[in-house]
DNA sequence: AGGCTAGTGACAGCCACTGACAATTGACAA
DNA sequence: TTGTCAATTGTCAGTGGCTGTCACTAGCCT
C-alpha cells in the first residue's frame, strides 16, 4: 500500500470517527460538515470527496452489517424454513459484526450513534429506506432458495416484510431502553421472533404473552 | 368565512396544486420552491409560511388518507380479529378518500404524484417514516381493542408490522405497474392480504400461489 | 531530477430554509 | 367613512448541505 493510499485511508477513517463522535455527543443536526472537517483539519470540500453526504457517515456501520446479513442468508441450508433462515442469518451476522468493524469504528461508538439514528427524523427515514432495500434483496434470495419468481409469487416478499417489521419493532424498543449492548439486542430479537406465531394465531384474549 | 380567510385558503390551495403539478410533470428534485412560488406569483418566503417545507406539499393527500384510516379503525367492531379489522379499515378509507380530497386536489393528480413519491429516494424515505408513525398509532388502537398494553405485549405491534409490510409491498407493485387507479390498488391489496396465511403456513414448494 | 497526476484548498454558486423588519392589506370600532 | 390595530406579505440577509472549477502541492514513476 502506497504512502498516498495510506494517507487517504487515514483521512477517511479520521473523518468517519470524528463525524460519529460528534453525532453521538452533540447530535446529528447540531453537527455541521464544517465541524467534522475542522475536527480533522481538512477543508469541507475534502469531506465531500470522501463521502457523498453527511448522512453517509452515519450509516457506515449499518452498511457493513447489511452486507453481512445478505452473505449469511446466502449460505443458509436451503431446507430451512424461510423465517428460520432469516432469523439465523441475522443472529449470525451479529456475531461477526464486531470484529468486522472494530478496527475502524469501536462498536460501542456505533451503538451510541444508532440511538441518534433512531431519534433523528431525517436519519430514521433514511434508515427505513435502507431497510426497504435490504428487504428487497433478502426477498430475492428467499425466492431463489424456494425456487420461486419474486415478481410472480407474493410470498417471499410477505415473509421478509413480516420479518423486517419485527426487527424494526425490536430495534426501536432496544434503542429506547438502556440495555445498549449486542447481547440485549439479541435477547429482544429472539423473544420477539418467538412471538410471531402467537401474534398471528388464536385469540389474544385467552392467551397471555410471556 | 372572511375575505382574509378565503384569500389565505386560495393561496394555500394554489401553492399546493402548483407544487403537485410540477412534481408530477417535472419531478420532485427538478422543482425548486422558487418555481412553485413563481407559479402562484408569491414570494418564496410566503410558501414557507404555508408549508413547513417542500416535502410537506407532496404528502398532503397521504396525510389526509392516514387520518381516515385511523378513524376507520377506531369504529371497527371490537370482536373482529386484528388483521381483519385493519384490512377493512384500509379498504373503507379508500372509499372515502376521493370525496374527501377531490375538492382540493384531483385524485388523479395525486396518483401521479404518488408515483413520484415511490421513485424519489428522499420522498420514499419520508413516506416510510410516516408509515412507521401511522403503524404506531394503529398498534395502539389494536392494543386498546384487545385490552392489552402496547408496551408490555409485543403482539399488537407485530400484527401491525406485518400488515404494514404487506401494504407497502402492494404499494410498490402498484406504483410500478400501469394500472394506476384506486380499483387496481384495491384489487392488489386484497389478493396480497389473502396470501398472508399461505405465506406463513405450510411448505411453499408443495403449494402454488394463485 | 523532473515530469505526471492524484489529492487538496480556495472560491463561487445553487437550493432549502429561517429570522428580522418594513410595507401592505383586511378587520373592526368610533 | 376613517383611523387604528393586527394579520399577511415581501425583501434582505444569513446558515447549512452540496457541487463545479481551477490552481497548487505532494507523492509517484522513469
PDB file of N, CA and C (backbone and C1' of nucleotides) in Angstrom, chain A residues 8 42-43 45-46 49-50, chain C residues 5-11:
ATOM      1  N   UNK A   8      -4.733   8.526   2.440  1.00  0.00           N
ATOM      2  CA  UNK A   8      -6.167   8.622   2.133  1.00  0.00           C
ATOM      3  C   UNK A   8      -6.978   7.858   3.167  1.00  0.00           C
ATOM      4  N   UNK A  42      -9.222  19.353   7.669  1.00  0.00           N
ATOM      5  CA  UNK A  42      -9.220  19.359   6.201  1.00  0.00           C
ATOM      6  C   UNK A  42     -10.317  20.322   5.765  1.00  0.00           C
ATOM      7  N   UNK A  43     -10.358  20.618   4.474  1.00  0.00           N
ATOM      8  CA  UNK A  43     -11.386  21.542   4.015  1.00  0.00           C
ATOM      9  C   UNK A  43     -12.717  20.806   3.891  1.00  0.00           C
ATOM     10  N   UNK A  45     -14.572  20.785   1.423  1.00  0.00           N
ATOM     11  CA  UNK A  45     -14.598  20.145   0.110  1.00  0.00           C
ATOM     12  C   UNK A  45     -14.021  18.744   0.155  1.00  0.00           C
ATOM     13  N   UNK A  46     -13.009  18.566   0.966  1.00  0.00           N
ATOM     14  CA  UNK A  46     -12.373  17.256   1.072  1.00  0.00           C
ATOM     15  C   UNK A  46     -13.324  16.236   1.689  1.00  0.00           C
ATOM     16  N   UNK A  49     -15.337  14.791  -0.786  1.00  0.00           N
ATOM     17  CA  UNK A  49     -14.651  13.905  -1.719  1.00  0.00           C
ATOM     18  C   UNK A  49     -14.610  12.480  -1.175  1.00  0.00           C
ATOM     19  N   UNK A  50     -14.761  12.346   0.134  1.00  0.00           N
ATOM     20  CA  UNK A  50     -14.727  11.013   0.739  1.00  0.00           C
ATOM     21  C   UNK A  50     -16.120  10.439   0.967  1.00  0.00           C
TER      22      UNK A  50
ATOM     23  P    DT C   5      -0.385  12.146 -16.734  1.00  0.00           P
ATOM     24  O5'  DT C   5      -0.978  12.019 -15.258  1.00  0.00           O
ATOM     25  C5'  DT C   5      -0.526  10.965 -14.403  1.00  0.00           C
ATOM     26  C4'  DT C   5      -1.098  11.157 -13.008  1.00  0.00           C
ATOM     27  C3'  DT C   5      -2.542  11.665 -12.947  1.00  0.00           C
ATOM     28  O3'  DT C   5      -3.165  11.045 -11.850  1.00  0.00           O
ATOM     29  C1'  DT C   5      -1.188  13.089 -11.715  1.00  0.00           C
ATOM     30  P    DA C   6      -4.680  10.574 -11.897  1.00  0.00           P
ATOM     31  O5'  DA C   6      -4.925  10.202 -10.372  1.00  0.00           O
ATOM     32  C5'  DA C   6      -3.910   9.490  -9.653  1.00  0.00           C
ATOM     33  C4'  DA C   6      -3.826  10.003  -8.236  1.00  0.00           C
ATOM     34  C3'  DA C   6      -5.173  10.245  -7.566  1.00  0.00           C
ATOM     35  O3'  DA C   6      -5.057   9.870  -6.203  1.00  0.00           O
ATOM     36  C1'  DA C   6      -3.970  12.272  -7.626  1.00  0.00           C
ATOM     37  P    DG C   7      -6.248   9.928  -5.195  1.00  0.00           P
ATOM     38  O5'  DG C   7      -5.984  11.307  -4.460  1.00  0.00           O
ATOM     39  C5'  DG C   7      -4.824  11.425  -3.653  1.00  0.00           C
ATOM     40  C4'  DG C   7      -4.820  12.760  -2.959  1.00  0.00           C
ATOM     41  C3'  DG C   7      -6.147  13.139  -2.292  1.00  0.00           C
ATOM     42  O3'  DG C   7      -5.840  13.589  -0.978  1.00  0.00           O
ATOM     43  C1'  DG C   7      -5.473  14.855  -3.770  1.00  0.00           C
ATOM     44  P    DT C   8      -6.979  14.154  -0.029  1.00  0.00           P
ATOM     45  O5'  DT C   8      -6.810  15.709  -0.202  1.00  0.00           O
ATOM     46  C5'  DT C   8      -5.549  16.311   0.107  1.00  0.00           C
ATOM     47  C4'  DT C   8      -5.609  17.792  -0.170  1.00  0.00           C
ATOM     48  C3'  DT C   8      -6.817  18.497   0.456  1.00  0.00           C
ATOM     49  O3'  DT C   8      -6.360  19.275   1.544  1.00  0.00           O
ATOM     50  C1'  DT C   8      -6.361  19.229  -1.779  1.00  0.00           C
ATOM     51  P    DG C   9      -7.393  20.091   2.443  1.00  0.00           P
ATOM     52  O5'  DG C   9      -7.303  21.512   1.738  1.00  0.00           O
ATOM     53  C5'  DG C   9      -6.023  22.091   1.478  1.00  0.00           C
ATOM     54  C4'  DG C   9      -6.183  23.483   0.892  1.00  0.00           C
ATOM     55  C3'  DG C   9      -7.250  24.354   1.560  1.00  0.00           C
ATOM     56  O3'  DG C   9      -6.753  25.693   1.604  1.00  0.00           O
ATOM     57  C1'  DG C   9      -7.796  24.047  -0.729  1.00  0.00           C
ATOM     58  P    DA C  10      -7.600  26.829   2.323  1.00  0.00           P
ATOM     59  O5'  DA C  10      -8.097  27.738   1.118  1.00  0.00           O
ATOM     60  C5'  DA C  10      -7.220  28.014   0.025  1.00  0.00           C
ATOM     61  C4'  DA C  10      -7.943  28.862  -1.001  1.00  0.00           C
ATOM     62  C3'  DA C  10      -9.058  29.741  -0.425  1.00  0.00           C
ATOM     63  O3'  DA C  10      -9.048  30.993  -1.087  1.00  0.00           O
ATOM     64  C1'  DA C  10      -9.966  28.263  -2.025  1.00  0.00           C
ATOM     65  P    DC C  11     -10.083  32.134  -0.678  1.00  0.00           P
ATOM     66  O5'  DC C  11     -11.157  32.059  -1.850  1.00  0.00           O
ATOM     67  C5'  DC C  11     -10.707  31.912  -3.197  1.00  0.00           C
ATOM     68  C4'  DC C  11     -11.893  31.791  -4.120  1.00  0.00           C
ATOM     69  C3'  DC C  11     -13.135  32.566  -3.661  1.00  0.00           C
ATOM     70  O3'  DC C  11     -13.609  33.341  -4.736  1.00  0.00           O
ATOM     71  C1'  DC C  11     -13.707  30.338  -4.167  1.00  0.00           C
TER      72       DC C  11
END
